[in-house]
PDB file of C-alpha atoms in Angstrom:
ATOM      1  CA  UNK O   1     -23.141  -1.266  -7.411  1.00  0.00           C
ATOM      2  CA  UNK O   2     -22.679   1.941  -9.350  1.00  0.00           C
ATOM      3  CA  UNK O   3     -25.075   4.162  -7.418  1.00  0.00           C
ATOM      4  CA  UNK O   4     -24.781   5.240  -3.815  1.00  0.00           C
ATOM      5  CA  UNK O   5     -27.640   6.047  -1.390  1.00  0.00           C
ATOM      6  CA  UNK O   6     -29.456   9.285  -2.247  1.00  0.00           C
ATOM      7  CA  UNK O   7     -28.457  12.296  -0.182  1.00  0.00           C
ATOM      8  CA  UNK O   8     -31.068  14.309   1.747  1.00  0.00           C
ATOM      9  CA  UNK O   9     -32.430  17.295  -0.114  1.00  0.00           C
ATOM     10  CA  UNK O  10     -30.774  20.618   0.871  1.00  0.00           C
ATOM     11  CA  UNK O  11     -32.678  23.211   2.851  1.00  0.00           C
ATOM     12  CA  UNK O  12     -33.999  26.277   1.065  1.00  0.00           C
ATOM     13  CA  UNK O  13     -31.224  28.760   0.265  1.00  0.00           C
ATOM     14  CA  UNK O  14     -28.507  26.208   0.981  1.00  0.00           C
ATOM     15  CA  UNK O  15     -25.997  25.237  -1.697  1.00  0.00           C
ATOM     16  CA  UNK O  16     -26.601  21.756  -3.090  1.00  0.00           C
ATOM     17  CA  UNK O  17     -23.862  19.431  -1.811  1.00  0.00           C
ATOM     18  CA  UNK O  18     -21.997  17.533  -4.530  1.00  0.00           C
ATOM     19  CA  UNK O  19     -21.235  14.004  -3.462  1.00  0.00           C
ATOM     20  CA  UNK O  20     -17.798  12.570  -4.093  1.00  0.00           C
ATOM     21  CA  UNK O  21     -18.038   9.770  -6.652  1.00  0.00           C
ATOM     22  CA  UNK O  22     -16.622   6.549  -5.175  1.00  0.00           C
ATOM     23  CA  UNK O  23     -13.878   4.790  -7.137  1.00  0.00           C
ATOM     24  CA  UNK O  24     -11.921   6.055 -10.127  1.00  0.00           C
ATOM     25  CA  UNK O  25     -13.551   6.805 -13.472  1.00  0.00           C
ATOM     26  CA  UNK O  26     -11.806   3.799 -15.014  1.00  0.00           C
ATOM     27  CA  UNK O  27     -13.180   1.444 -12.363  1.00  0.00           C
ATOM     28  CA  UNK O  28     -16.704   2.661 -13.071  1.00  0.00           C
ATOM     29  CA  UNK O  29     -16.092   2.463 -16.819  1.00  0.00           C
ATOM     30  CA  UNK O  30     -15.163  -1.200 -16.429  1.00  0.00           C
ATOM     31  CA  UNK O  31     -18.185  -1.832 -14.184  1.00  0.00           C
ATOM     32  CA  UNK O  32     -20.509  -0.184 -16.701  1.00  0.00           C
ATOM     33  CA  UNK O  33     -19.119  -2.339 -19.506  1.00  0.00           C
ATOM     34  CA  UNK O  34     -19.537  -5.505 -17.458  1.00  0.00           C
ATOM     35  CA  UNK O  35     -23.166  -4.645 -16.811  1.00  0.00           C
ATOM     36  CA  UNK O  36     -23.635  -4.583 -20.595  1.00  0.00           C
ATOM     37  CA  UNK O  37     -22.075  -8.049 -20.857  1.00  0.00           C
ATOM     38  CA  UNK O  38     -18.852  -6.778 -22.418  1.00  0.00           C
ATOM     39  CA  UNK O  39     -15.463  -7.744 -21.056  1.00  0.00           C
ATOM     40  CA  UNK O  40     -12.656  -5.159 -21.172  1.00  0.00           C
ATOM     41  CA  UNK O  41     -10.062  -7.931 -20.763  1.00  0.00           C
ATOM     42  CA  UNK O  42     -11.327  -9.652 -23.912  1.00  0.00           C
ATOM     43  CA  UNK O  43     -11.324  -6.269 -25.676  1.00  0.00           C
ATOM     44  CA  UNK O  44      -7.700  -5.744 -24.650  1.00  0.00           C
ATOM     45  CA  UNK O  45      -6.743  -9.193 -25.947  1.00  0.00           C
ATOM     46  CA  UNK O  46      -8.559  -8.630 -29.253  1.00  0.00           C
ATOM     47  CA  UNK O  47      -6.899  -5.223 -29.520  1.00  0.00           C
ATOM     48  CA  UNK O  48      -3.535  -6.860 -28.948  1.00  0.00           C
ATOM     49  CA  UNK O  49      -4.190  -9.387 -31.730  1.00  0.00           C
ATOM     50  CA  UNK O  50      -5.497  -6.902 -34.280  1.00  0.00           C
ATOM     51  CA  UNK O  51      -5.181  -3.150 -33.600  1.00  0.00           C
ATOM     52  CA  UNK O  52      -8.669  -1.638 -33.302  1.00  0.00           C
ATOM     53  CA  UNK O  53     -10.547  -4.941 -32.947  1.00  0.00           C
ATOM     54  CA  UNK O  54     -10.959  -4.475 -29.191  1.00  0.00           C
ATOM     55  CA  UNK O  55     -12.703  -1.156 -29.720  1.00  0.00           C
ATOM     56  CA  UNK O  56     -14.991  -2.680 -32.354  1.00  0.00           C
ATOM     57  CA  UNK O  57     -15.907  -5.383 -29.817  1.00  0.00           C
ATOM     58  CA  UNK O  58     -16.734  -2.680 -27.258  1.00  0.00           C
ATOM     59  CA  UNK O  59     -19.040  -0.986 -29.770  1.00  0.00           C
ATOM     60  CA  UNK O  60     -16.696   1.903 -30.518  1.00  0.00           C
ATOM     61  CA  UNK O  61     -16.585   1.017 -34.187  1.00  0.00           C
ATOM     62  CA  UNK O  62     -15.360   4.316 -35.613  1.00  0.00           C
ATOM     63  CA  UNK O  63     -12.469   4.552 -33.193  1.00  0.00           C
ATOM     64  CA  UNK O  64     -11.532   0.919 -33.870  1.00  0.00           C
ATOM     65  CA  UNK O  65     -11.757   1.298 -37.633  1.00  0.00           C
ATOM     66  CA  UNK O  66      -9.592   4.441 -37.703  1.00  0.00           C
ATOM     67  CA  UNK O  67      -7.082   2.805 -35.345  1.00  0.00           C
ATOM     68  CA  UNK O  68      -6.963  -0.264 -37.586  1.00  0.00           C
ATOM     69  CA  UNK O  69      -6.335   1.827 -40.706  1.00  0.00           C
ATOM     70  CA  UNK O  70      -3.589   3.901 -39.053  1.00  0.00           C
ATOM     71  CA  UNK O  71      -1.745   1.192 -37.153  1.00  0.00           C
ATOM     72  CA  UNK O  72      -2.061  -1.749 -39.524  1.00  0.00           C
ATOM     73  CA  UNK O  73      -1.275   0.640 -42.402  1.00  0.00           C
ATOM     74  CA  UNK O  74       1.836   1.871 -40.599  1.00  0.00           C
ATOM     75  CA  UNK O  75       2.889  -1.666 -39.768  1.00  0.00           C
ATOM     76  CA  UNK O  76       2.310  -2.873 -43.331  1.00  0.00           C
ATOM     77  CA  UNK O  77       4.277   0.096 -44.686  1.00  0.00           C
ATOM     78  CA  UNK O  78       7.193  -0.865 -42.445  1.00  0.00           C
ATOM     79  CA  UNK O  79       7.088  -4.472 -43.614  1.00  0.00           C
ATOM     80  CA  UNK O  80       6.889  -3.394 -47.258  1.00  0.00           C
ATOM     81  CA  UNK O  81       9.766  -0.894 -47.240  1.00  0.00           C
ATOM     82  CA  UNK O  82      12.062  -3.345 -45.425  1.00  0.00           C
ATOM     83  CA  UNK O  83      10.923  -6.290 -47.581  1.00  0.00           C
ATOM     84  CA  UNK O  84       9.829  -8.179 -44.477  1.00  0.00           C
ATOM     85  CA  UNK O  85      13.264  -8.060 -42.836  1.00  0.00           C
ATOM     86  CA  UNK O  86      12.475  -5.671 -39.992  1.00  0.00           C
ATOM     87  CA  UNK O  87      10.769  -8.259 -37.761  1.00  0.00           C
ATOM     88  CA  UNK O  88      13.290 -10.908 -36.795  1.00  0.00           C
ATOM     89  CA  UNK O  89      14.643 -12.470 -33.607  1.00  0.00           C
ATOM     90  CA  UNK O  90      17.902 -13.523 -35.254  1.00  0.00           C
ATOM     91  CA  UNK O  91      20.732 -12.341 -33.000  1.00  0.00           C
ATOM     92  CA  UNK O  92      23.186 -11.926 -35.890  1.00  0.00           C
ATOM     93  CA  UNK O  93      21.073 -10.344 -38.614  1.00  0.00           C
ATOM     94  CA  UNK O  94      17.804  -9.597 -36.813  1.00  0.00           C
ATOM     95  CA  UNK O  95      16.594  -6.987 -34.337  1.00  0.00           C
ATOM     96  CA  UNK O  96      15.599  -8.804 -31.150  1.00  0.00           C
ATOM     97  CA  UNK O  97      15.356  -5.628 -29.061  1.00  0.00           C
ATOM     98  CA  UNK O  98      13.092  -3.885 -31.559  1.00  0.00           C
ATOM     99  CA  UNK O  99      10.837  -6.908 -31.244  1.00  0.00           C
ATOM    100  CA  UNK O 100       9.808  -5.807 -27.734  1.00  0.00           C
ATOM    101  CA  UNK O 101       8.206  -2.712 -29.268  1.00  0.00           C
ATOM    102  CA  UNK O 102       6.863  -4.479 -32.364  1.00  0.00           C
ATOM    103  CA  UNK O 103       5.138  -7.181 -30.325  1.00  0.00           C
ATOM    104  CA  UNK O 104       2.535  -4.594 -29.233  1.00  0.00           C
ATOM    105  CA  UNK O 105       0.807  -5.381 -32.530  1.00  0.00           C
ATOM    106  CA  UNK O 106       0.321  -9.113 -31.920  1.00  0.00           C
ATOM    107  CA  UNK O 107      -0.971 -10.783 -35.057  1.00  0.00           C
ATOM    108  CA  UNK O 108       0.911  -8.651 -37.618  1.00  0.00           C
ATOM    109  CA  UNK O 109       4.129  -9.253 -35.682  1.00  0.00           C
ATOM    110  CA  UNK O 110       3.393 -12.985 -35.464  1.00  0.00           C
ATOM    111  CA  UNK O 111       2.826 -13.222 -39.193  1.00  0.00           C
ATOM    112  CA  UNK O 112       5.951 -11.194 -39.992  1.00  0.00           C
ATOM    113  CA  UNK O 113       7.937 -13.380 -37.602  1.00  0.00           C
ATOM    114  CA  UNK O 114       6.670 -16.528 -39.306  1.00  0.00           C
ATOM    115  CA  UNK O 115       7.758 -15.035 -42.628  1.00  0.00           C
ATOM    116  CA  UNK O 116      11.253 -14.075 -41.493  1.00  0.00           C
ATOM    117  CA  UNK O 117      11.794 -17.383 -39.646  1.00  0.00           C
ATOM    118  CA  UNK O 118      10.138 -19.612 -42.223  1.00  0.00           C
ATOM    119  CA  UNK O 119      13.201 -21.865 -42.350  1.00  0.00           C
ATOM    120  CA  UNK O 120      13.110 -22.597 -38.604  1.00  0.00           C
ATOM    121  CA  UNK O 121       9.320 -23.036 -38.663  1.00  0.00           C
ATOM    122  CA  UNK O 122       9.485 -25.516 -41.548  1.00  0.00           C
ATOM    123  CA  UNK O 123      12.262 -27.447 -39.820  1.00  0.00           C
ATOM    124  CA  UNK O 124      10.245 -27.568 -36.596  1.00  0.00           C
ATOM    125  CA  UNK O 125       7.264 -28.952 -38.525  1.00  0.00           C
ATOM    126  CA  UNK O 126       9.474 -31.592 -40.144  1.00  0.00           C
ATOM    127  CA  UNK O 127       9.164 -30.089 -43.610  1.00  0.00           C
ATOM    128  CA  UNK O 128      11.993 -29.761 -46.121  1.00  0.00           C
ATOM    129  CA  UNK O 129      13.428 -26.281 -46.270  1.00  0.00           C
ATOM    130  CA  UNK O 130      16.371 -24.645 -47.947  1.00  0.00           C
ATOM    131  CA  UNK O 131      18.647 -22.863 -45.494  1.00  0.00           C
ATOM    132  CA  UNK O 132      18.723 -19.131 -46.310  1.00  0.00           C
ATOM    133  CA  UNK O 133      22.129 -17.810 -47.312  1.00  0.00           C
ATOM    134  CA  UNK O 134      23.975 -15.486 -44.945  1.00  0.00           C
ATOM    135  CA  UNK O 135      23.808 -11.885 -46.181  1.00  0.00           C
ATOM    136  CA  UNK O 136      27.051 -10.276 -47.255  1.00  0.00           C
ATOM    137  CA  UNK O 137      27.031  -7.245 -44.974  1.00  0.00           C
ATOM    138  CA  UNK O 138      29.727  -5.509 -47.011  1.00  0.00           C
ATOM    139  CA  UNK O 139      27.980  -5.733 -50.353  1.00  0.00           C
ATOM    140  CA  UNK O 140      26.710  -2.409 -51.809  1.00  0.00           C
ATOM    141  CA  UNK O 141      23.261  -3.972 -52.234  1.00  0.00           C
ATOM    142  CA  UNK O 142      23.008  -4.792 -48.528  1.00  0.00           C
ATOM    143  CA  UNK O 143      24.407  -1.415 -47.449  1.00  0.00           C
ATOM    144  CA  UNK O 144      21.983   0.332 -49.805  1.00  0.00           C
ATOM    145  CA  UNK O 145      19.042  -1.460 -48.174  1.00  0.00           C
ATOM    146  CA  UNK O 146      19.979  -0.406 -44.627  1.00  0.00           C
ATOM    147  CA  UNK O 147      18.133   2.963 -44.619  1.00  0.00           C
ATOM    148  CA  UNK O 148      14.945   1.213 -45.738  1.00  0.00           C
ATOM    149  CA  UNK O 149      15.462  -1.391 -43.041  1.00  0.00           C
ATOM    150  CA  UNK O 150      15.742   1.374 -40.437  1.00  0.00           C
ATOM    151  CA  UNK O 151      12.605   2.991 -41.816  1.00  0.00           C
ATOM    152  CA  UNK O 152      10.735  -0.297 -41.570  1.00  0.00           C
ATOM    153  CA  UNK O 153      11.963  -0.815 -38.011  1.00  0.00           C
ATOM    154  CA  UNK O 154      10.780   2.669 -37.061  1.00  0.00           C
ATOM    155  CA  UNK O 155       7.291   2.218 -38.523  1.00  0.00           C
ATOM    156  CA  UNK O 156       6.702  -1.200 -37.005  1.00  0.00           C
ATOM    157  CA  UNK O 157       8.042  -0.153 -33.595  1.00  0.00           C
ATOM    158  CA  UNK O 158       5.870   2.976 -33.524  1.00  0.00           C
ATOM    159  CA  UNK O 159       2.799   0.946 -34.545  1.00  0.00           C
ATOM    160  CA  UNK O 160       3.486  -1.622 -31.812  1.00  0.00           C
ATOM    161  CA  UNK O 161       3.995   0.999 -29.110  1.00  0.00           C
ATOM    162  CA  UNK O 162       0.940   3.017 -30.148  1.00  0.00           C
ATOM    163  CA  UNK O 163      -1.143  -0.158 -30.021  1.00  0.00           C
ATOM    164  CA  UNK O 164      -0.150  -0.587 -26.373  1.00  0.00           C
ATOM    165  CA  UNK O 165      -1.876   2.740 -25.691  1.00  0.00           C
ATOM    166  CA  UNK O 166      -4.978   1.555 -27.533  1.00  0.00           C
ATOM    167  CA  UNK O 167      -4.982  -1.701 -25.543  1.00  0.00           C
ATOM    168  CA  UNK O 168      -4.917   0.371 -22.358  1.00  0.00           C
ATOM    169  CA  UNK O 169      -7.765   2.495 -23.708  1.00  0.00           C
ATOM    170  CA  UNK O 170      -9.851  -0.621 -24.451  1.00  0.00           C
ATOM    171  CA  UNK O 171      -9.140  -1.974 -20.971  1.00  0.00           C
ATOM    172  CA  UNK O 172      -9.598   1.157 -18.867  1.00  0.00           C
ATOM    173  CA  UNK O 173     -11.601   3.620 -20.975  1.00  0.00           C
ATOM    174  CA  UNK O 174     -10.860   7.231 -21.824  1.00  0.00           C
ATOM    175  CA  UNK O 175     -10.519   9.184 -18.577  1.00  0.00           C
ATOM    176  CA  UNK O 176     -10.944  12.559 -20.268  1.00  0.00           C
ATOM    177  CA  UNK O 177     -14.353  11.771 -21.734  1.00  0.00           C
ATOM    178  CA  UNK O 178     -15.549   9.899 -18.658  1.00  0.00           C
ATOM    179  CA  UNK O 179     -14.549  12.693 -16.312  1.00  0.00           C
ATOM    180  CA  UNK O 180     -16.128  15.330 -18.541  1.00  0.00           C
ATOM    181  CA  UNK O 181     -19.393  13.386 -18.708  1.00  0.00           C
ATOM    182  CA  UNK O 182     -19.371  12.957 -14.938  1.00  0.00           C
ATOM    183  CA  UNK O 183     -18.670  16.648 -14.426  1.00  0.00           C
ATOM    184  CA  UNK O 184     -21.513  17.622 -16.747  1.00  0.00           C
ATOM    185  CA  UNK O 185     -23.899  15.283 -14.923  1.00  0.00           C
ATOM    186  CA  UNK O 186     -22.784  16.539 -11.532  1.00  0.00           C
ATOM    187  CA  UNK O 187     -23.280  20.130 -12.556  1.00  0.00           C
ATOM    188  CA  UNK O 188     -26.691  19.327 -13.997  1.00  0.00           C
ATOM    189  CA  UNK O 189     -27.745  17.482 -10.855  1.00  0.00           C
ATOM    190  CA  UNK O 190     -26.344  20.241  -8.623  1.00  0.00           C
ATOM    191  CA  UNK O 191     -28.462  22.752 -10.537  1.00  0.00           C
ATOM    192  CA  UNK O 192     -31.589  20.602 -10.268  1.00  0.00           C
ATOM    193  CA  UNK O 193     -30.836  19.641  -6.653  1.00  0.00           C
ATOM    194  CA  UNK O 194     -30.877  15.874  -7.136  1.00  0.00           C
ATOM    195  CA  UNK O 195     -28.183  13.468  -5.915  1.00  0.00           C
ATOM    196  CA  UNK O 196     -25.277  13.247  -8.305  1.00  0.00           C
ATOM    197  CA  UNK O 197     -23.496   9.908  -7.938  1.00  0.00           C
ATOM    198  CA  UNK O 198     -26.242   7.834  -9.515  1.00  0.00           C
ATOM    199  CA  UNK O 199     -26.696  10.222 -12.420  1.00  0.00           C
ATOM    200  CA  UNK O 200     -22.945  10.476 -12.944  1.00  0.00           C
ATOM    201  CA  UNK O 201     -22.676   6.708 -13.033  1.00  0.00           C
ATOM    202  CA  UNK O 202     -25.561   6.628 -15.476  1.00  0.00           C
ATOM    203  CA  UNK O 203     -23.683   9.131 -17.640  1.00  0.00           C
ATOM    204  CA  UNK O 204     -20.613   6.923 -17.517  1.00  0.00           C
ATOM    205  CA  UNK O 205     -22.678   3.901 -18.503  1.00  0.00           C
ATOM    206  CA  UNK O 206     -24.179   5.939 -21.333  1.00  0.00           C
ATOM    207  CA  UNK O 207     -20.684   6.764 -22.534  1.00  0.00           C
ATOM    208  CA  UNK O 208     -19.705   3.110 -22.379  1.00  0.00           C
ATOM    209  CA  UNK O 209     -22.734   2.302 -24.523  1.00  0.00           C
TER     210      UNK O 209
ATOM    211  CA  UNK I   1       7.750  13.657 -51.329  1.00  0.00           C
ATOM    212  CA  UNK I   2       7.533  10.079 -50.013  1.00  0.00           C
ATOM    213  CA  UNK I   3       9.484  11.162 -46.930  1.00  0.00           C
ATOM    214  CA  UNK I   4       7.027  13.980 -46.252  1.00  0.00           C
ATOM    215  CA  UNK I   5       4.081  11.628 -46.687  1.00  0.00           C
ATOM    216  CA  UNK I   6       5.549   9.069 -44.321  1.00  0.00           C
ATOM    217  CA  UNK I   7       6.284  11.826 -41.799  1.00  0.00           C
ATOM    218  CA  UNK I   8       2.658  12.975 -42.050  1.00  0.00           C
ATOM    219  CA  UNK I   9       1.387   9.397 -41.708  1.00  0.00           C
ATOM    220  CA  UNK I  10       3.431   8.729 -38.564  1.00  0.00           C
ATOM    221  CA  UNK I  11       2.346  12.079 -37.079  1.00  0.00           C
ATOM    222  CA  UNK I  12      -1.306  11.355 -37.922  1.00  0.00           C
ATOM    223  CA  UNK I  13      -1.226   7.876 -36.359  1.00  0.00           C
ATOM    224  CA  UNK I  14       0.484   9.217 -33.233  1.00  0.00           C
ATOM    225  CA  UNK I  15      -1.935  12.149 -32.953  1.00  0.00           C
ATOM    226  CA  UNK I  16      -4.978   9.917 -33.328  1.00  0.00           C
ATOM    227  CA  UNK I  17      -3.894   7.339 -30.768  1.00  0.00           C
ATOM    228  CA  UNK I  18      -2.718   9.929 -28.244  1.00  0.00           C
ATOM    229  CA  UNK I  19      -6.092  11.673 -28.558  1.00  0.00           C
ATOM    230  CA  UNK I  20      -8.074   8.415 -28.538  1.00  0.00           C
ATOM    231  CA  UNK I  21      -6.884   7.539 -25.036  1.00  0.00           C
ATOM    232  CA  UNK I  22      -8.385  10.829 -23.801  1.00  0.00           C
ATOM    233  CA  UNK I  23     -11.490  11.238 -25.943  1.00  0.00           C
ATOM    234  CA  UNK I  24     -14.354   8.901 -26.723  1.00  0.00           C
ATOM    235  CA  UNK I  25     -16.933  10.939 -28.557  1.00  0.00           C
ATOM    236  CA  UNK I  26     -16.447  10.855 -32.350  1.00  0.00           C
ATOM    237  CA  UNK I  27     -17.336  14.547 -32.674  1.00  0.00           C
ATOM    238  CA  UNK I  28     -14.527  15.582 -30.316  1.00  0.00           C
ATOM    239  CA  UNK I  29     -12.106  12.855 -31.413  1.00  0.00           C
ATOM    240  CA  UNK I  30     -11.744  14.156 -34.958  1.00  0.00           C
ATOM    241  CA  UNK I  31     -11.190  17.788 -34.048  1.00  0.00           C
ATOM    242  CA  UNK I  32      -8.850  17.044 -31.169  1.00  0.00           C
ATOM    243  CA  UNK I  33      -6.818  14.623 -33.299  1.00  0.00           C
ATOM    244  CA  UNK I  34      -6.435  17.282 -35.972  1.00  0.00           C
ATOM    245  CA  UNK I  35      -5.270  19.798 -33.381  1.00  0.00           C
ATOM    246  CA  UNK I  36      -2.687  17.394 -31.944  1.00  0.00           C
ATOM    247  CA  UNK I  37      -1.582  16.510 -35.479  1.00  0.00           C
ATOM    248  CA  UNK I  38      -1.058  20.199 -36.241  1.00  0.00           C
ATOM    249  CA  UNK I  39       0.948  20.749 -33.074  1.00  0.00           C
ATOM    250  CA  UNK I  40       3.055  17.626 -33.680  1.00  0.00           C
ATOM    251  CA  UNK I  41       3.773  18.293 -37.351  1.00  0.00           C
ATOM    252  CA  UNK I  42       4.406  22.009 -36.859  1.00  0.00           C
ATOM    253  CA  UNK I  43       6.584  21.413 -33.779  1.00  0.00           C
ATOM    254  CA  UNK I  44       8.738  18.762 -35.388  1.00  0.00           C
ATOM    255  CA  UNK I  45       8.894  20.790 -38.614  1.00  0.00           C
ATOM    256  CA  UNK I  46       9.980  23.925 -36.757  1.00  0.00           C
ATOM    257  CA  UNK I  47      12.595  21.963 -34.843  1.00  0.00           C
ATOM    258  CA  UNK I  48      13.948  20.496 -38.089  1.00  0.00           C
ATOM    259  CA  UNK I  49      14.040  23.985 -39.603  1.00  0.00           C
ATOM    260  CA  UNK I  50      16.061  25.349 -36.683  1.00  0.00           C
ATOM    261  CA  UNK I  51      18.510  22.452 -36.997  1.00  0.00           C
ATOM    262  CA  UNK I  52      18.841  23.140 -40.726  1.00  0.00           C
ATOM    263  CA  UNK I  53      19.515  26.836 -40.116  1.00  0.00           C
ATOM    264  CA  UNK I  54      22.153  26.089 -37.477  1.00  0.00           C
ATOM    265  CA  UNK I  55      23.779  23.514 -39.757  1.00  0.00           C
ATOM    266  CA  UNK I  56      23.878  26.031 -42.600  1.00  0.00           C
ATOM    267  CA  UNK I  57      25.357  28.735 -40.359  1.00  0.00           C
ATOM    268  CA  UNK I  58      27.925  26.315 -38.943  1.00  0.00           C
ATOM    269  CA  UNK I  59      28.866  25.233 -42.465  1.00  0.00           C
TER     270      UNK I  59
END
């Protein structure tokens, strides 16, 4: 599926033709992963749940581990500085629009949401729960906490949005690396005079591994 | 100090992720991330400095 039919060898003194590689680099990246029994869709889902987990599943452990440290660290810092108040769907006191950015980090956002809506969750489960008191928005304590709340919102939103990029990377691969590998293989095969598409695809598969 | 650290952390996370979607090889990923981090931090820092200077002059 990855390789095309070999081209005829060039005549003496003729420049070696370089075959166009069929399909985009991402399509071949996905095909190479599937041949190894790995599913980019599952990687994307795992990456959505826990930042970096999708890359670990794909065998790119270092990238996944660094992503986990950066994004989960950033998210946790946001939760800590805002005392868990920055993730909330409450229309009066919450930030429902920020949630659309935060939701990029699935499991951390889910846990923070459970924390901030613990009253509603307990009620839904039929458990006894004490209704939280409405915050006094004019009190100096509340006003003093607002900058930290903004900081927490910023960190969690950035972590969620950056994780969307990582999910895309787990799903489609890194075009820069794939294209560079292909180019190197094509140049090498052009120098040696062998067909390039198969070797380029092999290089892509090697990168996926 | 905390503000500077948080600024550096956000820049580092952004630089790493923006590089990670382009690069796969660990050897290139580290160096490229550092370069993007430098550009990001220096660019934002320079912009903040210009704003500060203008604010001081206006004041």
